[in-house]
CSV table of C-alpha atoms in Angstrom, one decimal:
chain,number,residue,atom,x,y,z
R,11,UNK,CA,0.1,0.0,-0.2
R,12,UNK,CA,1.3,3.9,-0.8
R,13,UNK,CA,1.5,6.4,2.0
R,14,UNK,CA,-0.4,8.3,-0.5
R,15,UNK,CA,-3.2,5.2,0.1
R,16,UNK,CA,-2.4,5.1,3.3
R,17,UNK,CA,-3.5,8.7,4.0
R,18,UNK,CA,-6.6,8.8,1.9
R,19,UNK,CA,-7.9,5.2,4.3
R,20,UNK,CA,-6.7,7.3,8.1
R,21,UNK,CA,-9.3,9.7,6.7
R,22,UNK,CA,-12.5,8.0,6.1
R,23,UNK,CA,-11.4,6.2,8.7
R,24,UNK,CA,-11.8,8.9,10.9
R,25,UNK,CA,-14.8,10.4,9.7
R,26,UNK,CA,-17.2,7.1,9.4
R,27,UNK,CA,-15.2,6.7,13.4
R,28,UNK,CA,-16.0,10.1,14.5
R,29,UNK,CA,-19.8,9.9,13.0
R,30,UNK,CA,-20.4,6.0,14.6
R,31,UNK,CA,-19.2,8.2,17.7
R,32,UNK,CA,-21.0,10.5,17.7
R,33,UNK,CA,-24.4,8.5,17.5
R,34,UNK,CA,-22.2,6.0,20.0
R,35,UNK,CA,-22.2,9.1,23.2
R,36,UNK,CA,-25.6,10.3,21.8
R,37,UNK,CA,-27.2,6.9,22.6
R,38,UNK,CA,-25.0,7.2,26.3
R,39,UNK,CA,-26.2,9.7,26.4
R,40,UNK,CA,-22.3,11.6,26.9
R,41,UNK,CA,-23.2,15.2,26.9
R,42,UNK,CA,-21.4,18.4,28.0
R,43,UNK,CA,-23.7,20.8,29.4
R,44,UNK,CA,-22.7,24.2,29.6
R,45,UNK,CA,-22.5,26.1,32.2
R,46,UNK,CA,-20.5,29.4,33.6
R,47,UNK,CA,-17.4,27.8,32.6
R,48,UNK,CA,-17.9,26.9,29.0
R,49,UNK,CA,-17.2,28.4,26.0
R,50,UNK,CA,-20.7,27.1,23.6
R,51,UNK,CA,-24.7,26.9,23.8
R,52,UNK,CA,-25.6,24.2,22.9
R,53,UNK,CA,-25.7,20.1,25.0
R,54,UNK,CA,-22.0,18.5,22.7
R,55,UNK,CA,-21.9,15.3,22.4
R,56,UNK,CA,-18.2,14.8,22.9
R,57,UNK,CA,-15.9,11.8,22.5
R,58,UNK,CA,-15.4,12.4,19.0
R,59,UNK,CA,-11.5,12.1,18.8
R,60,UNK,CA,-11.8,9.1,20.1
R,61,UNK,CA,-12.1,7.7,15.6
R,62,UNK,CA,-8.5,10.0,15.9
R,63,UNK,CA,-6.1,7.5,18.1
R,64,UNK,CA,-8.1,4.6,16.8
R,65,UNK,CA,-7.0,5.5,13.4
R,66,UNK,CA,-3.5,6.9,13.6
R,67,UNK,CA,-2.7,4.1,15.9
R,68,UNK,CA,-3.4,1.6,13.5
R,69,UNK,CA,-2.1,3.2,10.3
R,70,UNK,CA,1.1,3.7,12.7
R,71,UNK,CA,1.3,0.3,12.6
R,72,UNK,CA,0.2,-0.2,8.8
R,73,UNK,CA,3.4,2.0,8.5
R,74,UNK,CA,5.2,0.0,11.1
R,75,UNK,CA,5.1,-3.2,9.2
R,76,UNK,CA,5.1,-1.3,5.5
R,77,UNK,CA,8.5,-0.8,5.8
R,78,UNK,CA,8.1,3.6,6.4
R,79,UNK,CA,8.5,3.7,10.4
R,80,UNK,CA,10.8,2.5,12.6
R,81,UNK,CA,9.4,0.0,15.4
R,82,UNK,CA,11.2,1.1,18.7
R,83,UNK,CA,9.9,5.3,17.9
R,84,UNK,CA,6.8,3.2,16.1
R,85,UNK,CA,5.7,1.2,18.8
R,86,UNK,CA,6.4,3.8,21.8
R,87,UNK,CA,4.1,6.5,20.0
R,88,UNK,CA,1.5,3.8,20.2
R,89,UNK,CA,2.5,2.1,23.7
R,90,UNK,CA,2.7,5.6,25.2
R,91,UNK,CA,-0.6,7.3,22.9
R,92,UNK,CA,-3.2,4.2,23.9
R,93,UNK,CA,-2.6,4.7,27.6
R,94,UNK,CA,-3.4,8.8,27.6
R,95,UNK,CA,-6.0,8.1,25.1
R,96,UNK,CA,-7.1,4.7,27.3
R,97,UNK,CA,-7.0,7.7,30.5
R,98,UNK,CA,-9.1,10.3,28.7
R,99,UNK,CA,-11.3,7.5,27.8
R,100,UNK,CA,-12.6,6.6,31.8
R,101,UNK,CA,-12.4,10.6,32.6
R,102,UNK,CA,-14.1,11.3,30.1
R,103,UNK,CA,-17.1,8.4,30.8
R,104,UNK,CA,-16.4,8.8,34.9
R,105,UNK,CA,-14.3,11.4,36.9
R,106,UNK,CA,-10.9,10.0,37.7
R,107,UNK,CA,-8.1,11.6,40.1
R,108,UNK,CA,-6.6,15.0,39.5
R,109,UNK,CA,-3.8,13.1,41.1
R,110,UNK,CA,-3.0,9.7,40.3
R,111,UNK,CA,-4.0,11.5,36.8
R,112,UNK,CA,-1.2,13.6,37.0
R,113,UNK,CA,0.9,10.0,38.9
R,114,UNK,CA,0.0,8.4,35.5
R,115,UNK,CA,1.0,10.9,32.7
R,116,UNK,CA,4.6,11.8,35.0
R,117,UNK,CA,4.7,7.8,34.6
R,118,UNK,CA,4.0,7.6,30.6
R,119,UNK,CA,6.2,10.5,29.8
R,120,UNK,CA,8.8,9.4,32.3
R,121,UNK,CA,8.6,5.8,30.0
R,122,UNK,CA,8.5,7.2,26.1
R,123,UNK,CA,12.1,9.9,27.7
R,124,UNK,CA,13.6,6.3,28.6
R,125,UNK,CA,12.1,4.6,24.6
R,126,UNK,CA,14.1,7.6,23.3
R,127,UNK,CA,17.2,6.2,25.3
R,128,UNK,CA,17.6,9.7,27.2
R,129,UNK,CA,18.3,13.6,26.2
R,130,UNK,CA,21.5,14.0,28.4
R,131,UNK,CA,23.9,14.4,24.9
R,132,UNK,CA,21.6,17.1,24.0
R,133,UNK,CA,23.3,20.7,24.3
R,134,UNK,CA,21.8,24.8,23.5
R,135,UNK,CA,22.9,28.0,22.7
R,136,UNK,CA,25.9,26.9,20.8
R,137,UNK,CA,27.1,24.0,24.0
R,138,UNK,CA,25.2,24.3,26.3
R,139,UNK,CA,25.1,21.2,27.8
R,140,UNK,CA,22.2,19.9,29.9
R,141,UNK,CA,23.5,16.3,30.8
R,142,UNK,CA,20.7,14.5,33.5
R,143,UNK,CA,18.1,17.6,34.2
R,144,UNK,CA,17.9,17.6,30.0
R,145,UNK,CA,16.1,13.9,30.7
R,146,UNK,CA,14.0,16.0,33.8
R,147,UNK,CA,13.6,18.3,31.3
R,148,UNK,CA,12.0,16.7,28.6
R,149,UNK,CA,9.2,14.3,31.2
R,150,UNK,CA,7.8,17.6,32.7
R,151,UNK,CA,7.9,19.1,28.6
R,152,UNK,CA,5.7,15.7,27.4
R,153,UNK,CA,3.1,16.2,30.4
R,154,UNK,CA,2.7,19.9,30.5
R,155,UNK,CA,1.8,19.3,26.9
R,156,UNK,CA,-0.7,16.5,27.1
R,157,UNK,CA,-2.5,19.3,29.0
R,158,UNK,CA,-2.0,21.7,27.8
R,159,UNK,CA,-4.3,20.5,24.7
R,160,UNK,CA,-6.1,19.5,26.9
R,161,UNK,CA,-7.1,22.7,28.8
R,162,UNK,CA,-7.3,24.5,25.0
R,163,UNK,CA,-9.8,22.5,23.8
R,164,UNK,CA,-12.3,24.8,24.4
R,165,UNK,CA,-13.9,26.1,21.4
R,166,UNK,CA,-15.1,24.6,18.3
R,167,UNK,CA,-11.9,23.6,16.1
R,168,UNK,CA,-9.2,24.6,17.9
R,169,UNK,CA,-7.3,21.8,18.6
R,170,UNK,CA,-7.7,20.2,15.1
R,171,UNK,CA,-6.9,23.1,13.7
R,172,UNK,CA,-3.1,23.5,15.9
R,173,UNK,CA,-2.4,19.9,15.1
R,174,UNK,CA,-2.9,20.0,11.5
R,175,UNK,CA,-1.5,23.7,10.6
R,176,UNK,CA,1.3,22.2,13.1
R,177,UNK,CA,2.1,19.1,11.3
R,178,UNK,CA,1.8,19.9,7.8
R,179,UNK,CA,4.2,23.2,9.0
R,180,UNK,CA,7.8,20.4,9.6
R,181,UNK,CA,6.2,18.6,7.6
R,182,UNK,CA,7.0,21.1,5.3
R,183,UNK,CA,10.0,22.1,6.6
R,184,UNK,CA,11.5,18.5,6.8
R,185,UNK,CA,11.0,17.8,2.8
R,186,UNK,CA,12.3,21.4,2.7
R,187,UNK,CA,15.8,20.7,4.1
R,188,UNK,CA,16.2,17.0,3.5
R,189,UNK,CA,15.3,15.4,6.5
R,190,UNK,CA,15.9,11.8,7.9
R,191,UNK,CA,12.6,12.1,9.5
R,192,UNK,CA,9.5,10.6,9.0
R,193,UNK,CA,7.1,13.4,7.3
R,194,UNK,CA,4.4,10.8,6.6
R,195,UNK,CA,3.9,10.0,10.4
R,196,UNK,CA,3.0,14.2,9.9
R,197,UNK,CA,0.8,13.8,7.1
R,198,UNK,CA,-1.7,10.8,8.6
R,199,UNK,CA,-1.6,13.0,11.9
R,200,UNK,CA,-3.4,16.1,9.6
R,201,UNK,CA,-5.8,12.9,8.1
R,202,UNK,CA,-7.1,11.7,11.0
R,203,UNK,CA,-7.2,14.7,13.0
R,204,UNK,CA,-9.1,15.9,8.8
R,205,UNK,CA,-11.1,14.0,9.1
R,206,UNK,CA,-12.4,14.8,12.4
R,207,UNK,CA,-12.5,18.3,12.3
R,208,UNK,CA,-15.0,18.0,9.4
R,209,UNK,CA,-17.7,17.3,12.4
R,210,UNK,CA,-16.0,20.1,14.4
R,211,UNK,CA,-16.2,22.9,12.4
R,212,UNK,CA,-17.3,25.5,11.8
R,213,UNK,CA,-20.5,24.7,13.9
R,214,UNK,CA,-19.4,21.4,16.6
R,215,UNK,CA,-21.8,18.2,16.0
R,216,UNK,CA,-19.5,16.4,18.7
R,217,UNK,CA,-16.5,17.5,20.8
R,218,UNK,CA,-12.9,16.3,20.7
R,219,UNK,CA,-13.2,15.2,24.5
R,220,UNK,CA,-9.8,15.1,26.5
R,221,UNK,CA,-9.3,11.3,25.5
R,222,UNK,CA,-7.9,12.9,21.6
R,223,UNK,CA,-6.5,16.0,23.1
R,224,UNK,CA,-4.1,14.8,25.9
R,225,UNK,CA,-4.0,11.7,22.5
R,226,UNK,CA,-2.7,14.8,20.8
R,227,UNK,CA,-0.6,16.5,23.1
R,228,UNK,CA,1.4,14.3,23.8
R,229,UNK,CA,1.8,12.4,20.4
R,230,UNK,CA,2.6,15.8,19.3
R,231,UNK,CA,5.1,16.1,22.1
R,232,UNK,CA,7.4,12.6,21.2
R,233,UNK,CA,7.7,14.2,17.6
R,234,UNK,CA,9.1,17.4,18.5
R,235,UNK,CA,11.7,15.5,21.4
R,236,UNK,CA,12.8,12.4,18.9
R,237,UNK,CA,13.7,15.7,16.5
R,238,UNK,CA,15.4,16.9,19.1
R,239,UNK,CA,17.6,13.4,19.6
R,240,UNK,CA,18.4,14.6,15.9
R,241,UNK,CA,19.4,18.2,16.1
R,242,UNK,CA,19.0,20.5,18.7
R,243,UNK,CA,16.5,23.1,15.5
R,244,UNK,CA,14.2,21.3,14.6
R,245,UNK,CA,13.5,21.2,17.8
R,246,UNK,CA,13.3,24.9,18.1
R,247,UNK,CA,10.8,24.3,15.1
R,248,UNK,CA,8.0,22.3,16.6
R,249,UNK,CA,8.1,24.9,19.7
R,250,UNK,CA,7.8,27.9,17.1
R,251,UNK,CA,5.1,25.8,15.2
R,252,UNK,CA,3.1,24.9,18.9
R,253,UNK,CA,4.0,28.0,20.2
R,254,UNK,CA,0.2,29.5,20.6
R,255,UNK,CA,-1.3,26.5,22.8
R,256,UNK,CA,2.3,27.4,24.7
R,257,UNK,CA,2.3,30.3,25.2
R,258,UNK,CA,-2.0,31.3,25.7
R,259,UNK,CA,-1.6,28.6,28.2
R,260,UNK,CA,1.6,28.7,29.2
R,261,UNK,CA,1.3,32.8,30.1
R,262,UNK,CA,-2.3,31.9,31.8
R,263,UNK,CA,-1.3,29.3,34.4
R,264,UNK,CA,0.9,31.5,35.7
R,265,UNK,CA,-1.4,34.8,36.3
R,266,UNK,CA,-3.6,32.3,37.4
R,267,UNK,CA,-1.5,30.9,39.7
R,268,UNK,CA,0.3,34.8,40.5
R,269,UNK,CA,-3.6,35.8,41.7
R,270,UNK,CA,-3.8,33.2,44.7
R,271,UNK,CA,-5.8,30.3,42.3
R,272,UNK,CA,-5.7,25.6,41.7
R,273,UNK,CA,-3.6,24.8,39.3
R,274,UNK,CA,-6.3,22.9,38.1
R,275,UNK,CA,-9.3,25.3,39.0
R,276,UNK,CA,-11.7,25.3,35.9
R,277,UNK,CA,-12.0,28.4,34.0
R,278,UNK,CA,-12.1,30.2,30.6
R,279,UNK,CA,-9.5,32.5,31.2
R,280,UNK,CA,-7.2,31.8,28.3
R,281,UNK,CA,-6.5,34.1,25.2
R,282,UNK,CA,-8.3,32.4,23.0
R,283,UNK,CA,-11.5,31.8,25.3
R,284,UNK,CA,-12.0,35.9,25.9
R,285,UNK,CA,-11.3,36.7,22.3
R,286,UNK,CA,-13.5,34.2,20.9
R,287,UNK,CA,-16.2,36.5,23.2
R,288,UNK,CA,-15.1,38.9,22.2
R,289,UNK,CA,-15.9,38.3,18.8
R,290,UNK,CA,-18.7,36.6,19.0
R,291,UNK,CA,-17.6,33.8,17.1
R,292,UNK,CA,-14.9,30.1,17.4
R,293,UNK,CA,-14.8,30.5,13.6
R,294,UNK,CA,-12.9,34.1,13.5
R,295,UNK,CA,-10.5,32.8,16.9
R,296,UNK,CA,-9.7,29.8,15.2
R,297,UNK,CA,-9.6,31.1,11.5
R,298,UNK,CA,-7.3,33.6,13.5
R,299,UNK,CA,-5.0,30.7,15.4
R,300,UNK,CA,-4.7,29.2,11.9
R,301,UNK,CA,-3.4,33.0,9.9
R,302,UNK,CA,-1.2,33.1,12.9
R,303,UNK,CA,0.6,29.3,12.5
R,304,UNK,CA,0.8,29.8,8.5
R,305,UNK,CA,1.9,33.8,8.2
R,306,UNK,CA,4.3,33.4,11.1
R,307,UNK,CA,4.6,30.6,13.0
R,308,UNK,CA,5.8,28.8,10.0
R,309,UNK,CA,8.1,31.1,8.5
R,310,UNK,CA,8.8,31.5,12.2
R,311,UNK,CA,9.8,28.4,12.6
R,312,UNK,CA,11.3,27.2,8.8
R,313,UNK,CA,14.7,30.6,10.0
R,314,UNK,CA,15.2,28.2,13.2
R,315,UNK,CA,15.5,24.9,11.2
R,316,UNK,CA,17.8,26.5,9.1
R,317,UNK,CA,19.6,28.8,11.7
R,318,UNK,CA,19.4,31.4,9.8
R,319,UNK,CA,20.1,32.4,14.2
R,320,UNK,CA,20.4,30.7,17.2
R,321,UNK,CA,17.4,28.6,17.2
R,322,UNK,CA,16.3,29.7,21.2
R,323,UNK,CA,16.7,33.4,19.8
R,324,UNK,CA,14.3,32.8,16.6
R,325,UNK,CA,11.5,30.9,19.8
R,326,UNK,CA,12.0,34.5,21.3
R,327,UNK,CA,11.6,36.5,19.1
R,328,UNK,CA,8.2,34.2,17.4
R,329,UNK,CA,6.3,34.4,20.3
R,330,UNK,CA,6.8,38.1,21.6
R,331,UNK,CA,4.2,38.8,19.5
R,332,UNK,CA,2.2,36.1,21.1
R,333,UNK,CA,2.7,37.3,24.7
R,334,UNK,CA,1.2,40.6,23.7
R,335,UNK,CA,-2.1,39.1,21.9
R,336,UNK,CA,-2.3,37.3,25.2
R,337,UNK,CA,-1.8,39.9,27.7
R,338,UNK,CA,-4.6,42.2,24.9
R,339,UNK,CA,-6.7,39.5,25.6
R,340,UNK,CA,-5.2,39.4,28.8
R,341,UNK,CA,-5.4,35.5,29.1
R,342,UNK,CA,-5.4,33.9,33.3
R,343,UNK,CA,-7.3,37.1,34.5
R,344,UNK,CA,-10.6,36.4,36.2
R,345,UNK,CA,-14.1,37.9,34.2
R,346,UNK,CA,-14.6,39.9,37.8
R,347,UNK,CA,-11.0,41.4,37.3
R,348,UNK,CA,-12.1,43.1,33.9
């Protein structure tokens, strides 16, 4: 089977399975009902992202079988992704204690870092060796990314558009640099997520759910760390492409903690949530994220990968307008403080 055919099959599988998951959610009354912390106004089925998880993991198994993906990294992604998706699925169906979830997140992240061989050899800023500390940072990076992806999945299409534009941007960079890194896995992710987003954007017929949002965050993090094993500049390109989610979630969390809120308190004070209310449109906000990713972050990520200047400096340049936007939309402030 050719890669192109596998991509088509993966898209059709995700699209069809999402429709099935919608019927399943309606039948089992797995519904997100609006409340004071919601960004939506209509009761909507959730859990459609399970279709993405199933389709993508089967696609990766297909890549391994066809010889396009080394079994070591492929099996790591499949096992870790399945565990996080299963945890999210169980949480969607019945609340799991936050500390239990976090403990499992850390165990999975540690397992991934060990499976990838660790990162003690990684250097930053043109030669600064981190040693074992790099492994700790890698674990924290995975745990934060999978959680922030969950936090940022709050309006129609935003989590899907972030994933699609990020992986296609990186795939384009890999292609432009003739990188040995596997871009097929990124094309397959874009295809499976696109199969879901047709049900979720511009009007949501079903939500993604924790099973998929955490899964996407983890898997994107694994592919970013896999790039780090090859070249720090490529890892920096990943960090840039994921900048909208990283900056919004991190800026919001820091401001809320400094204001005395608990880390896991539910809220709707992310910049994207304020933007969707300000413009009274999920669609405009999500398309704004798409525009930022393609028009600003993709070129900056390419400059990082090409090492036009120190990649870490390019991250700072790329993030500056994102931080300004977070401040403009009052990310992290409660609505009573507006």
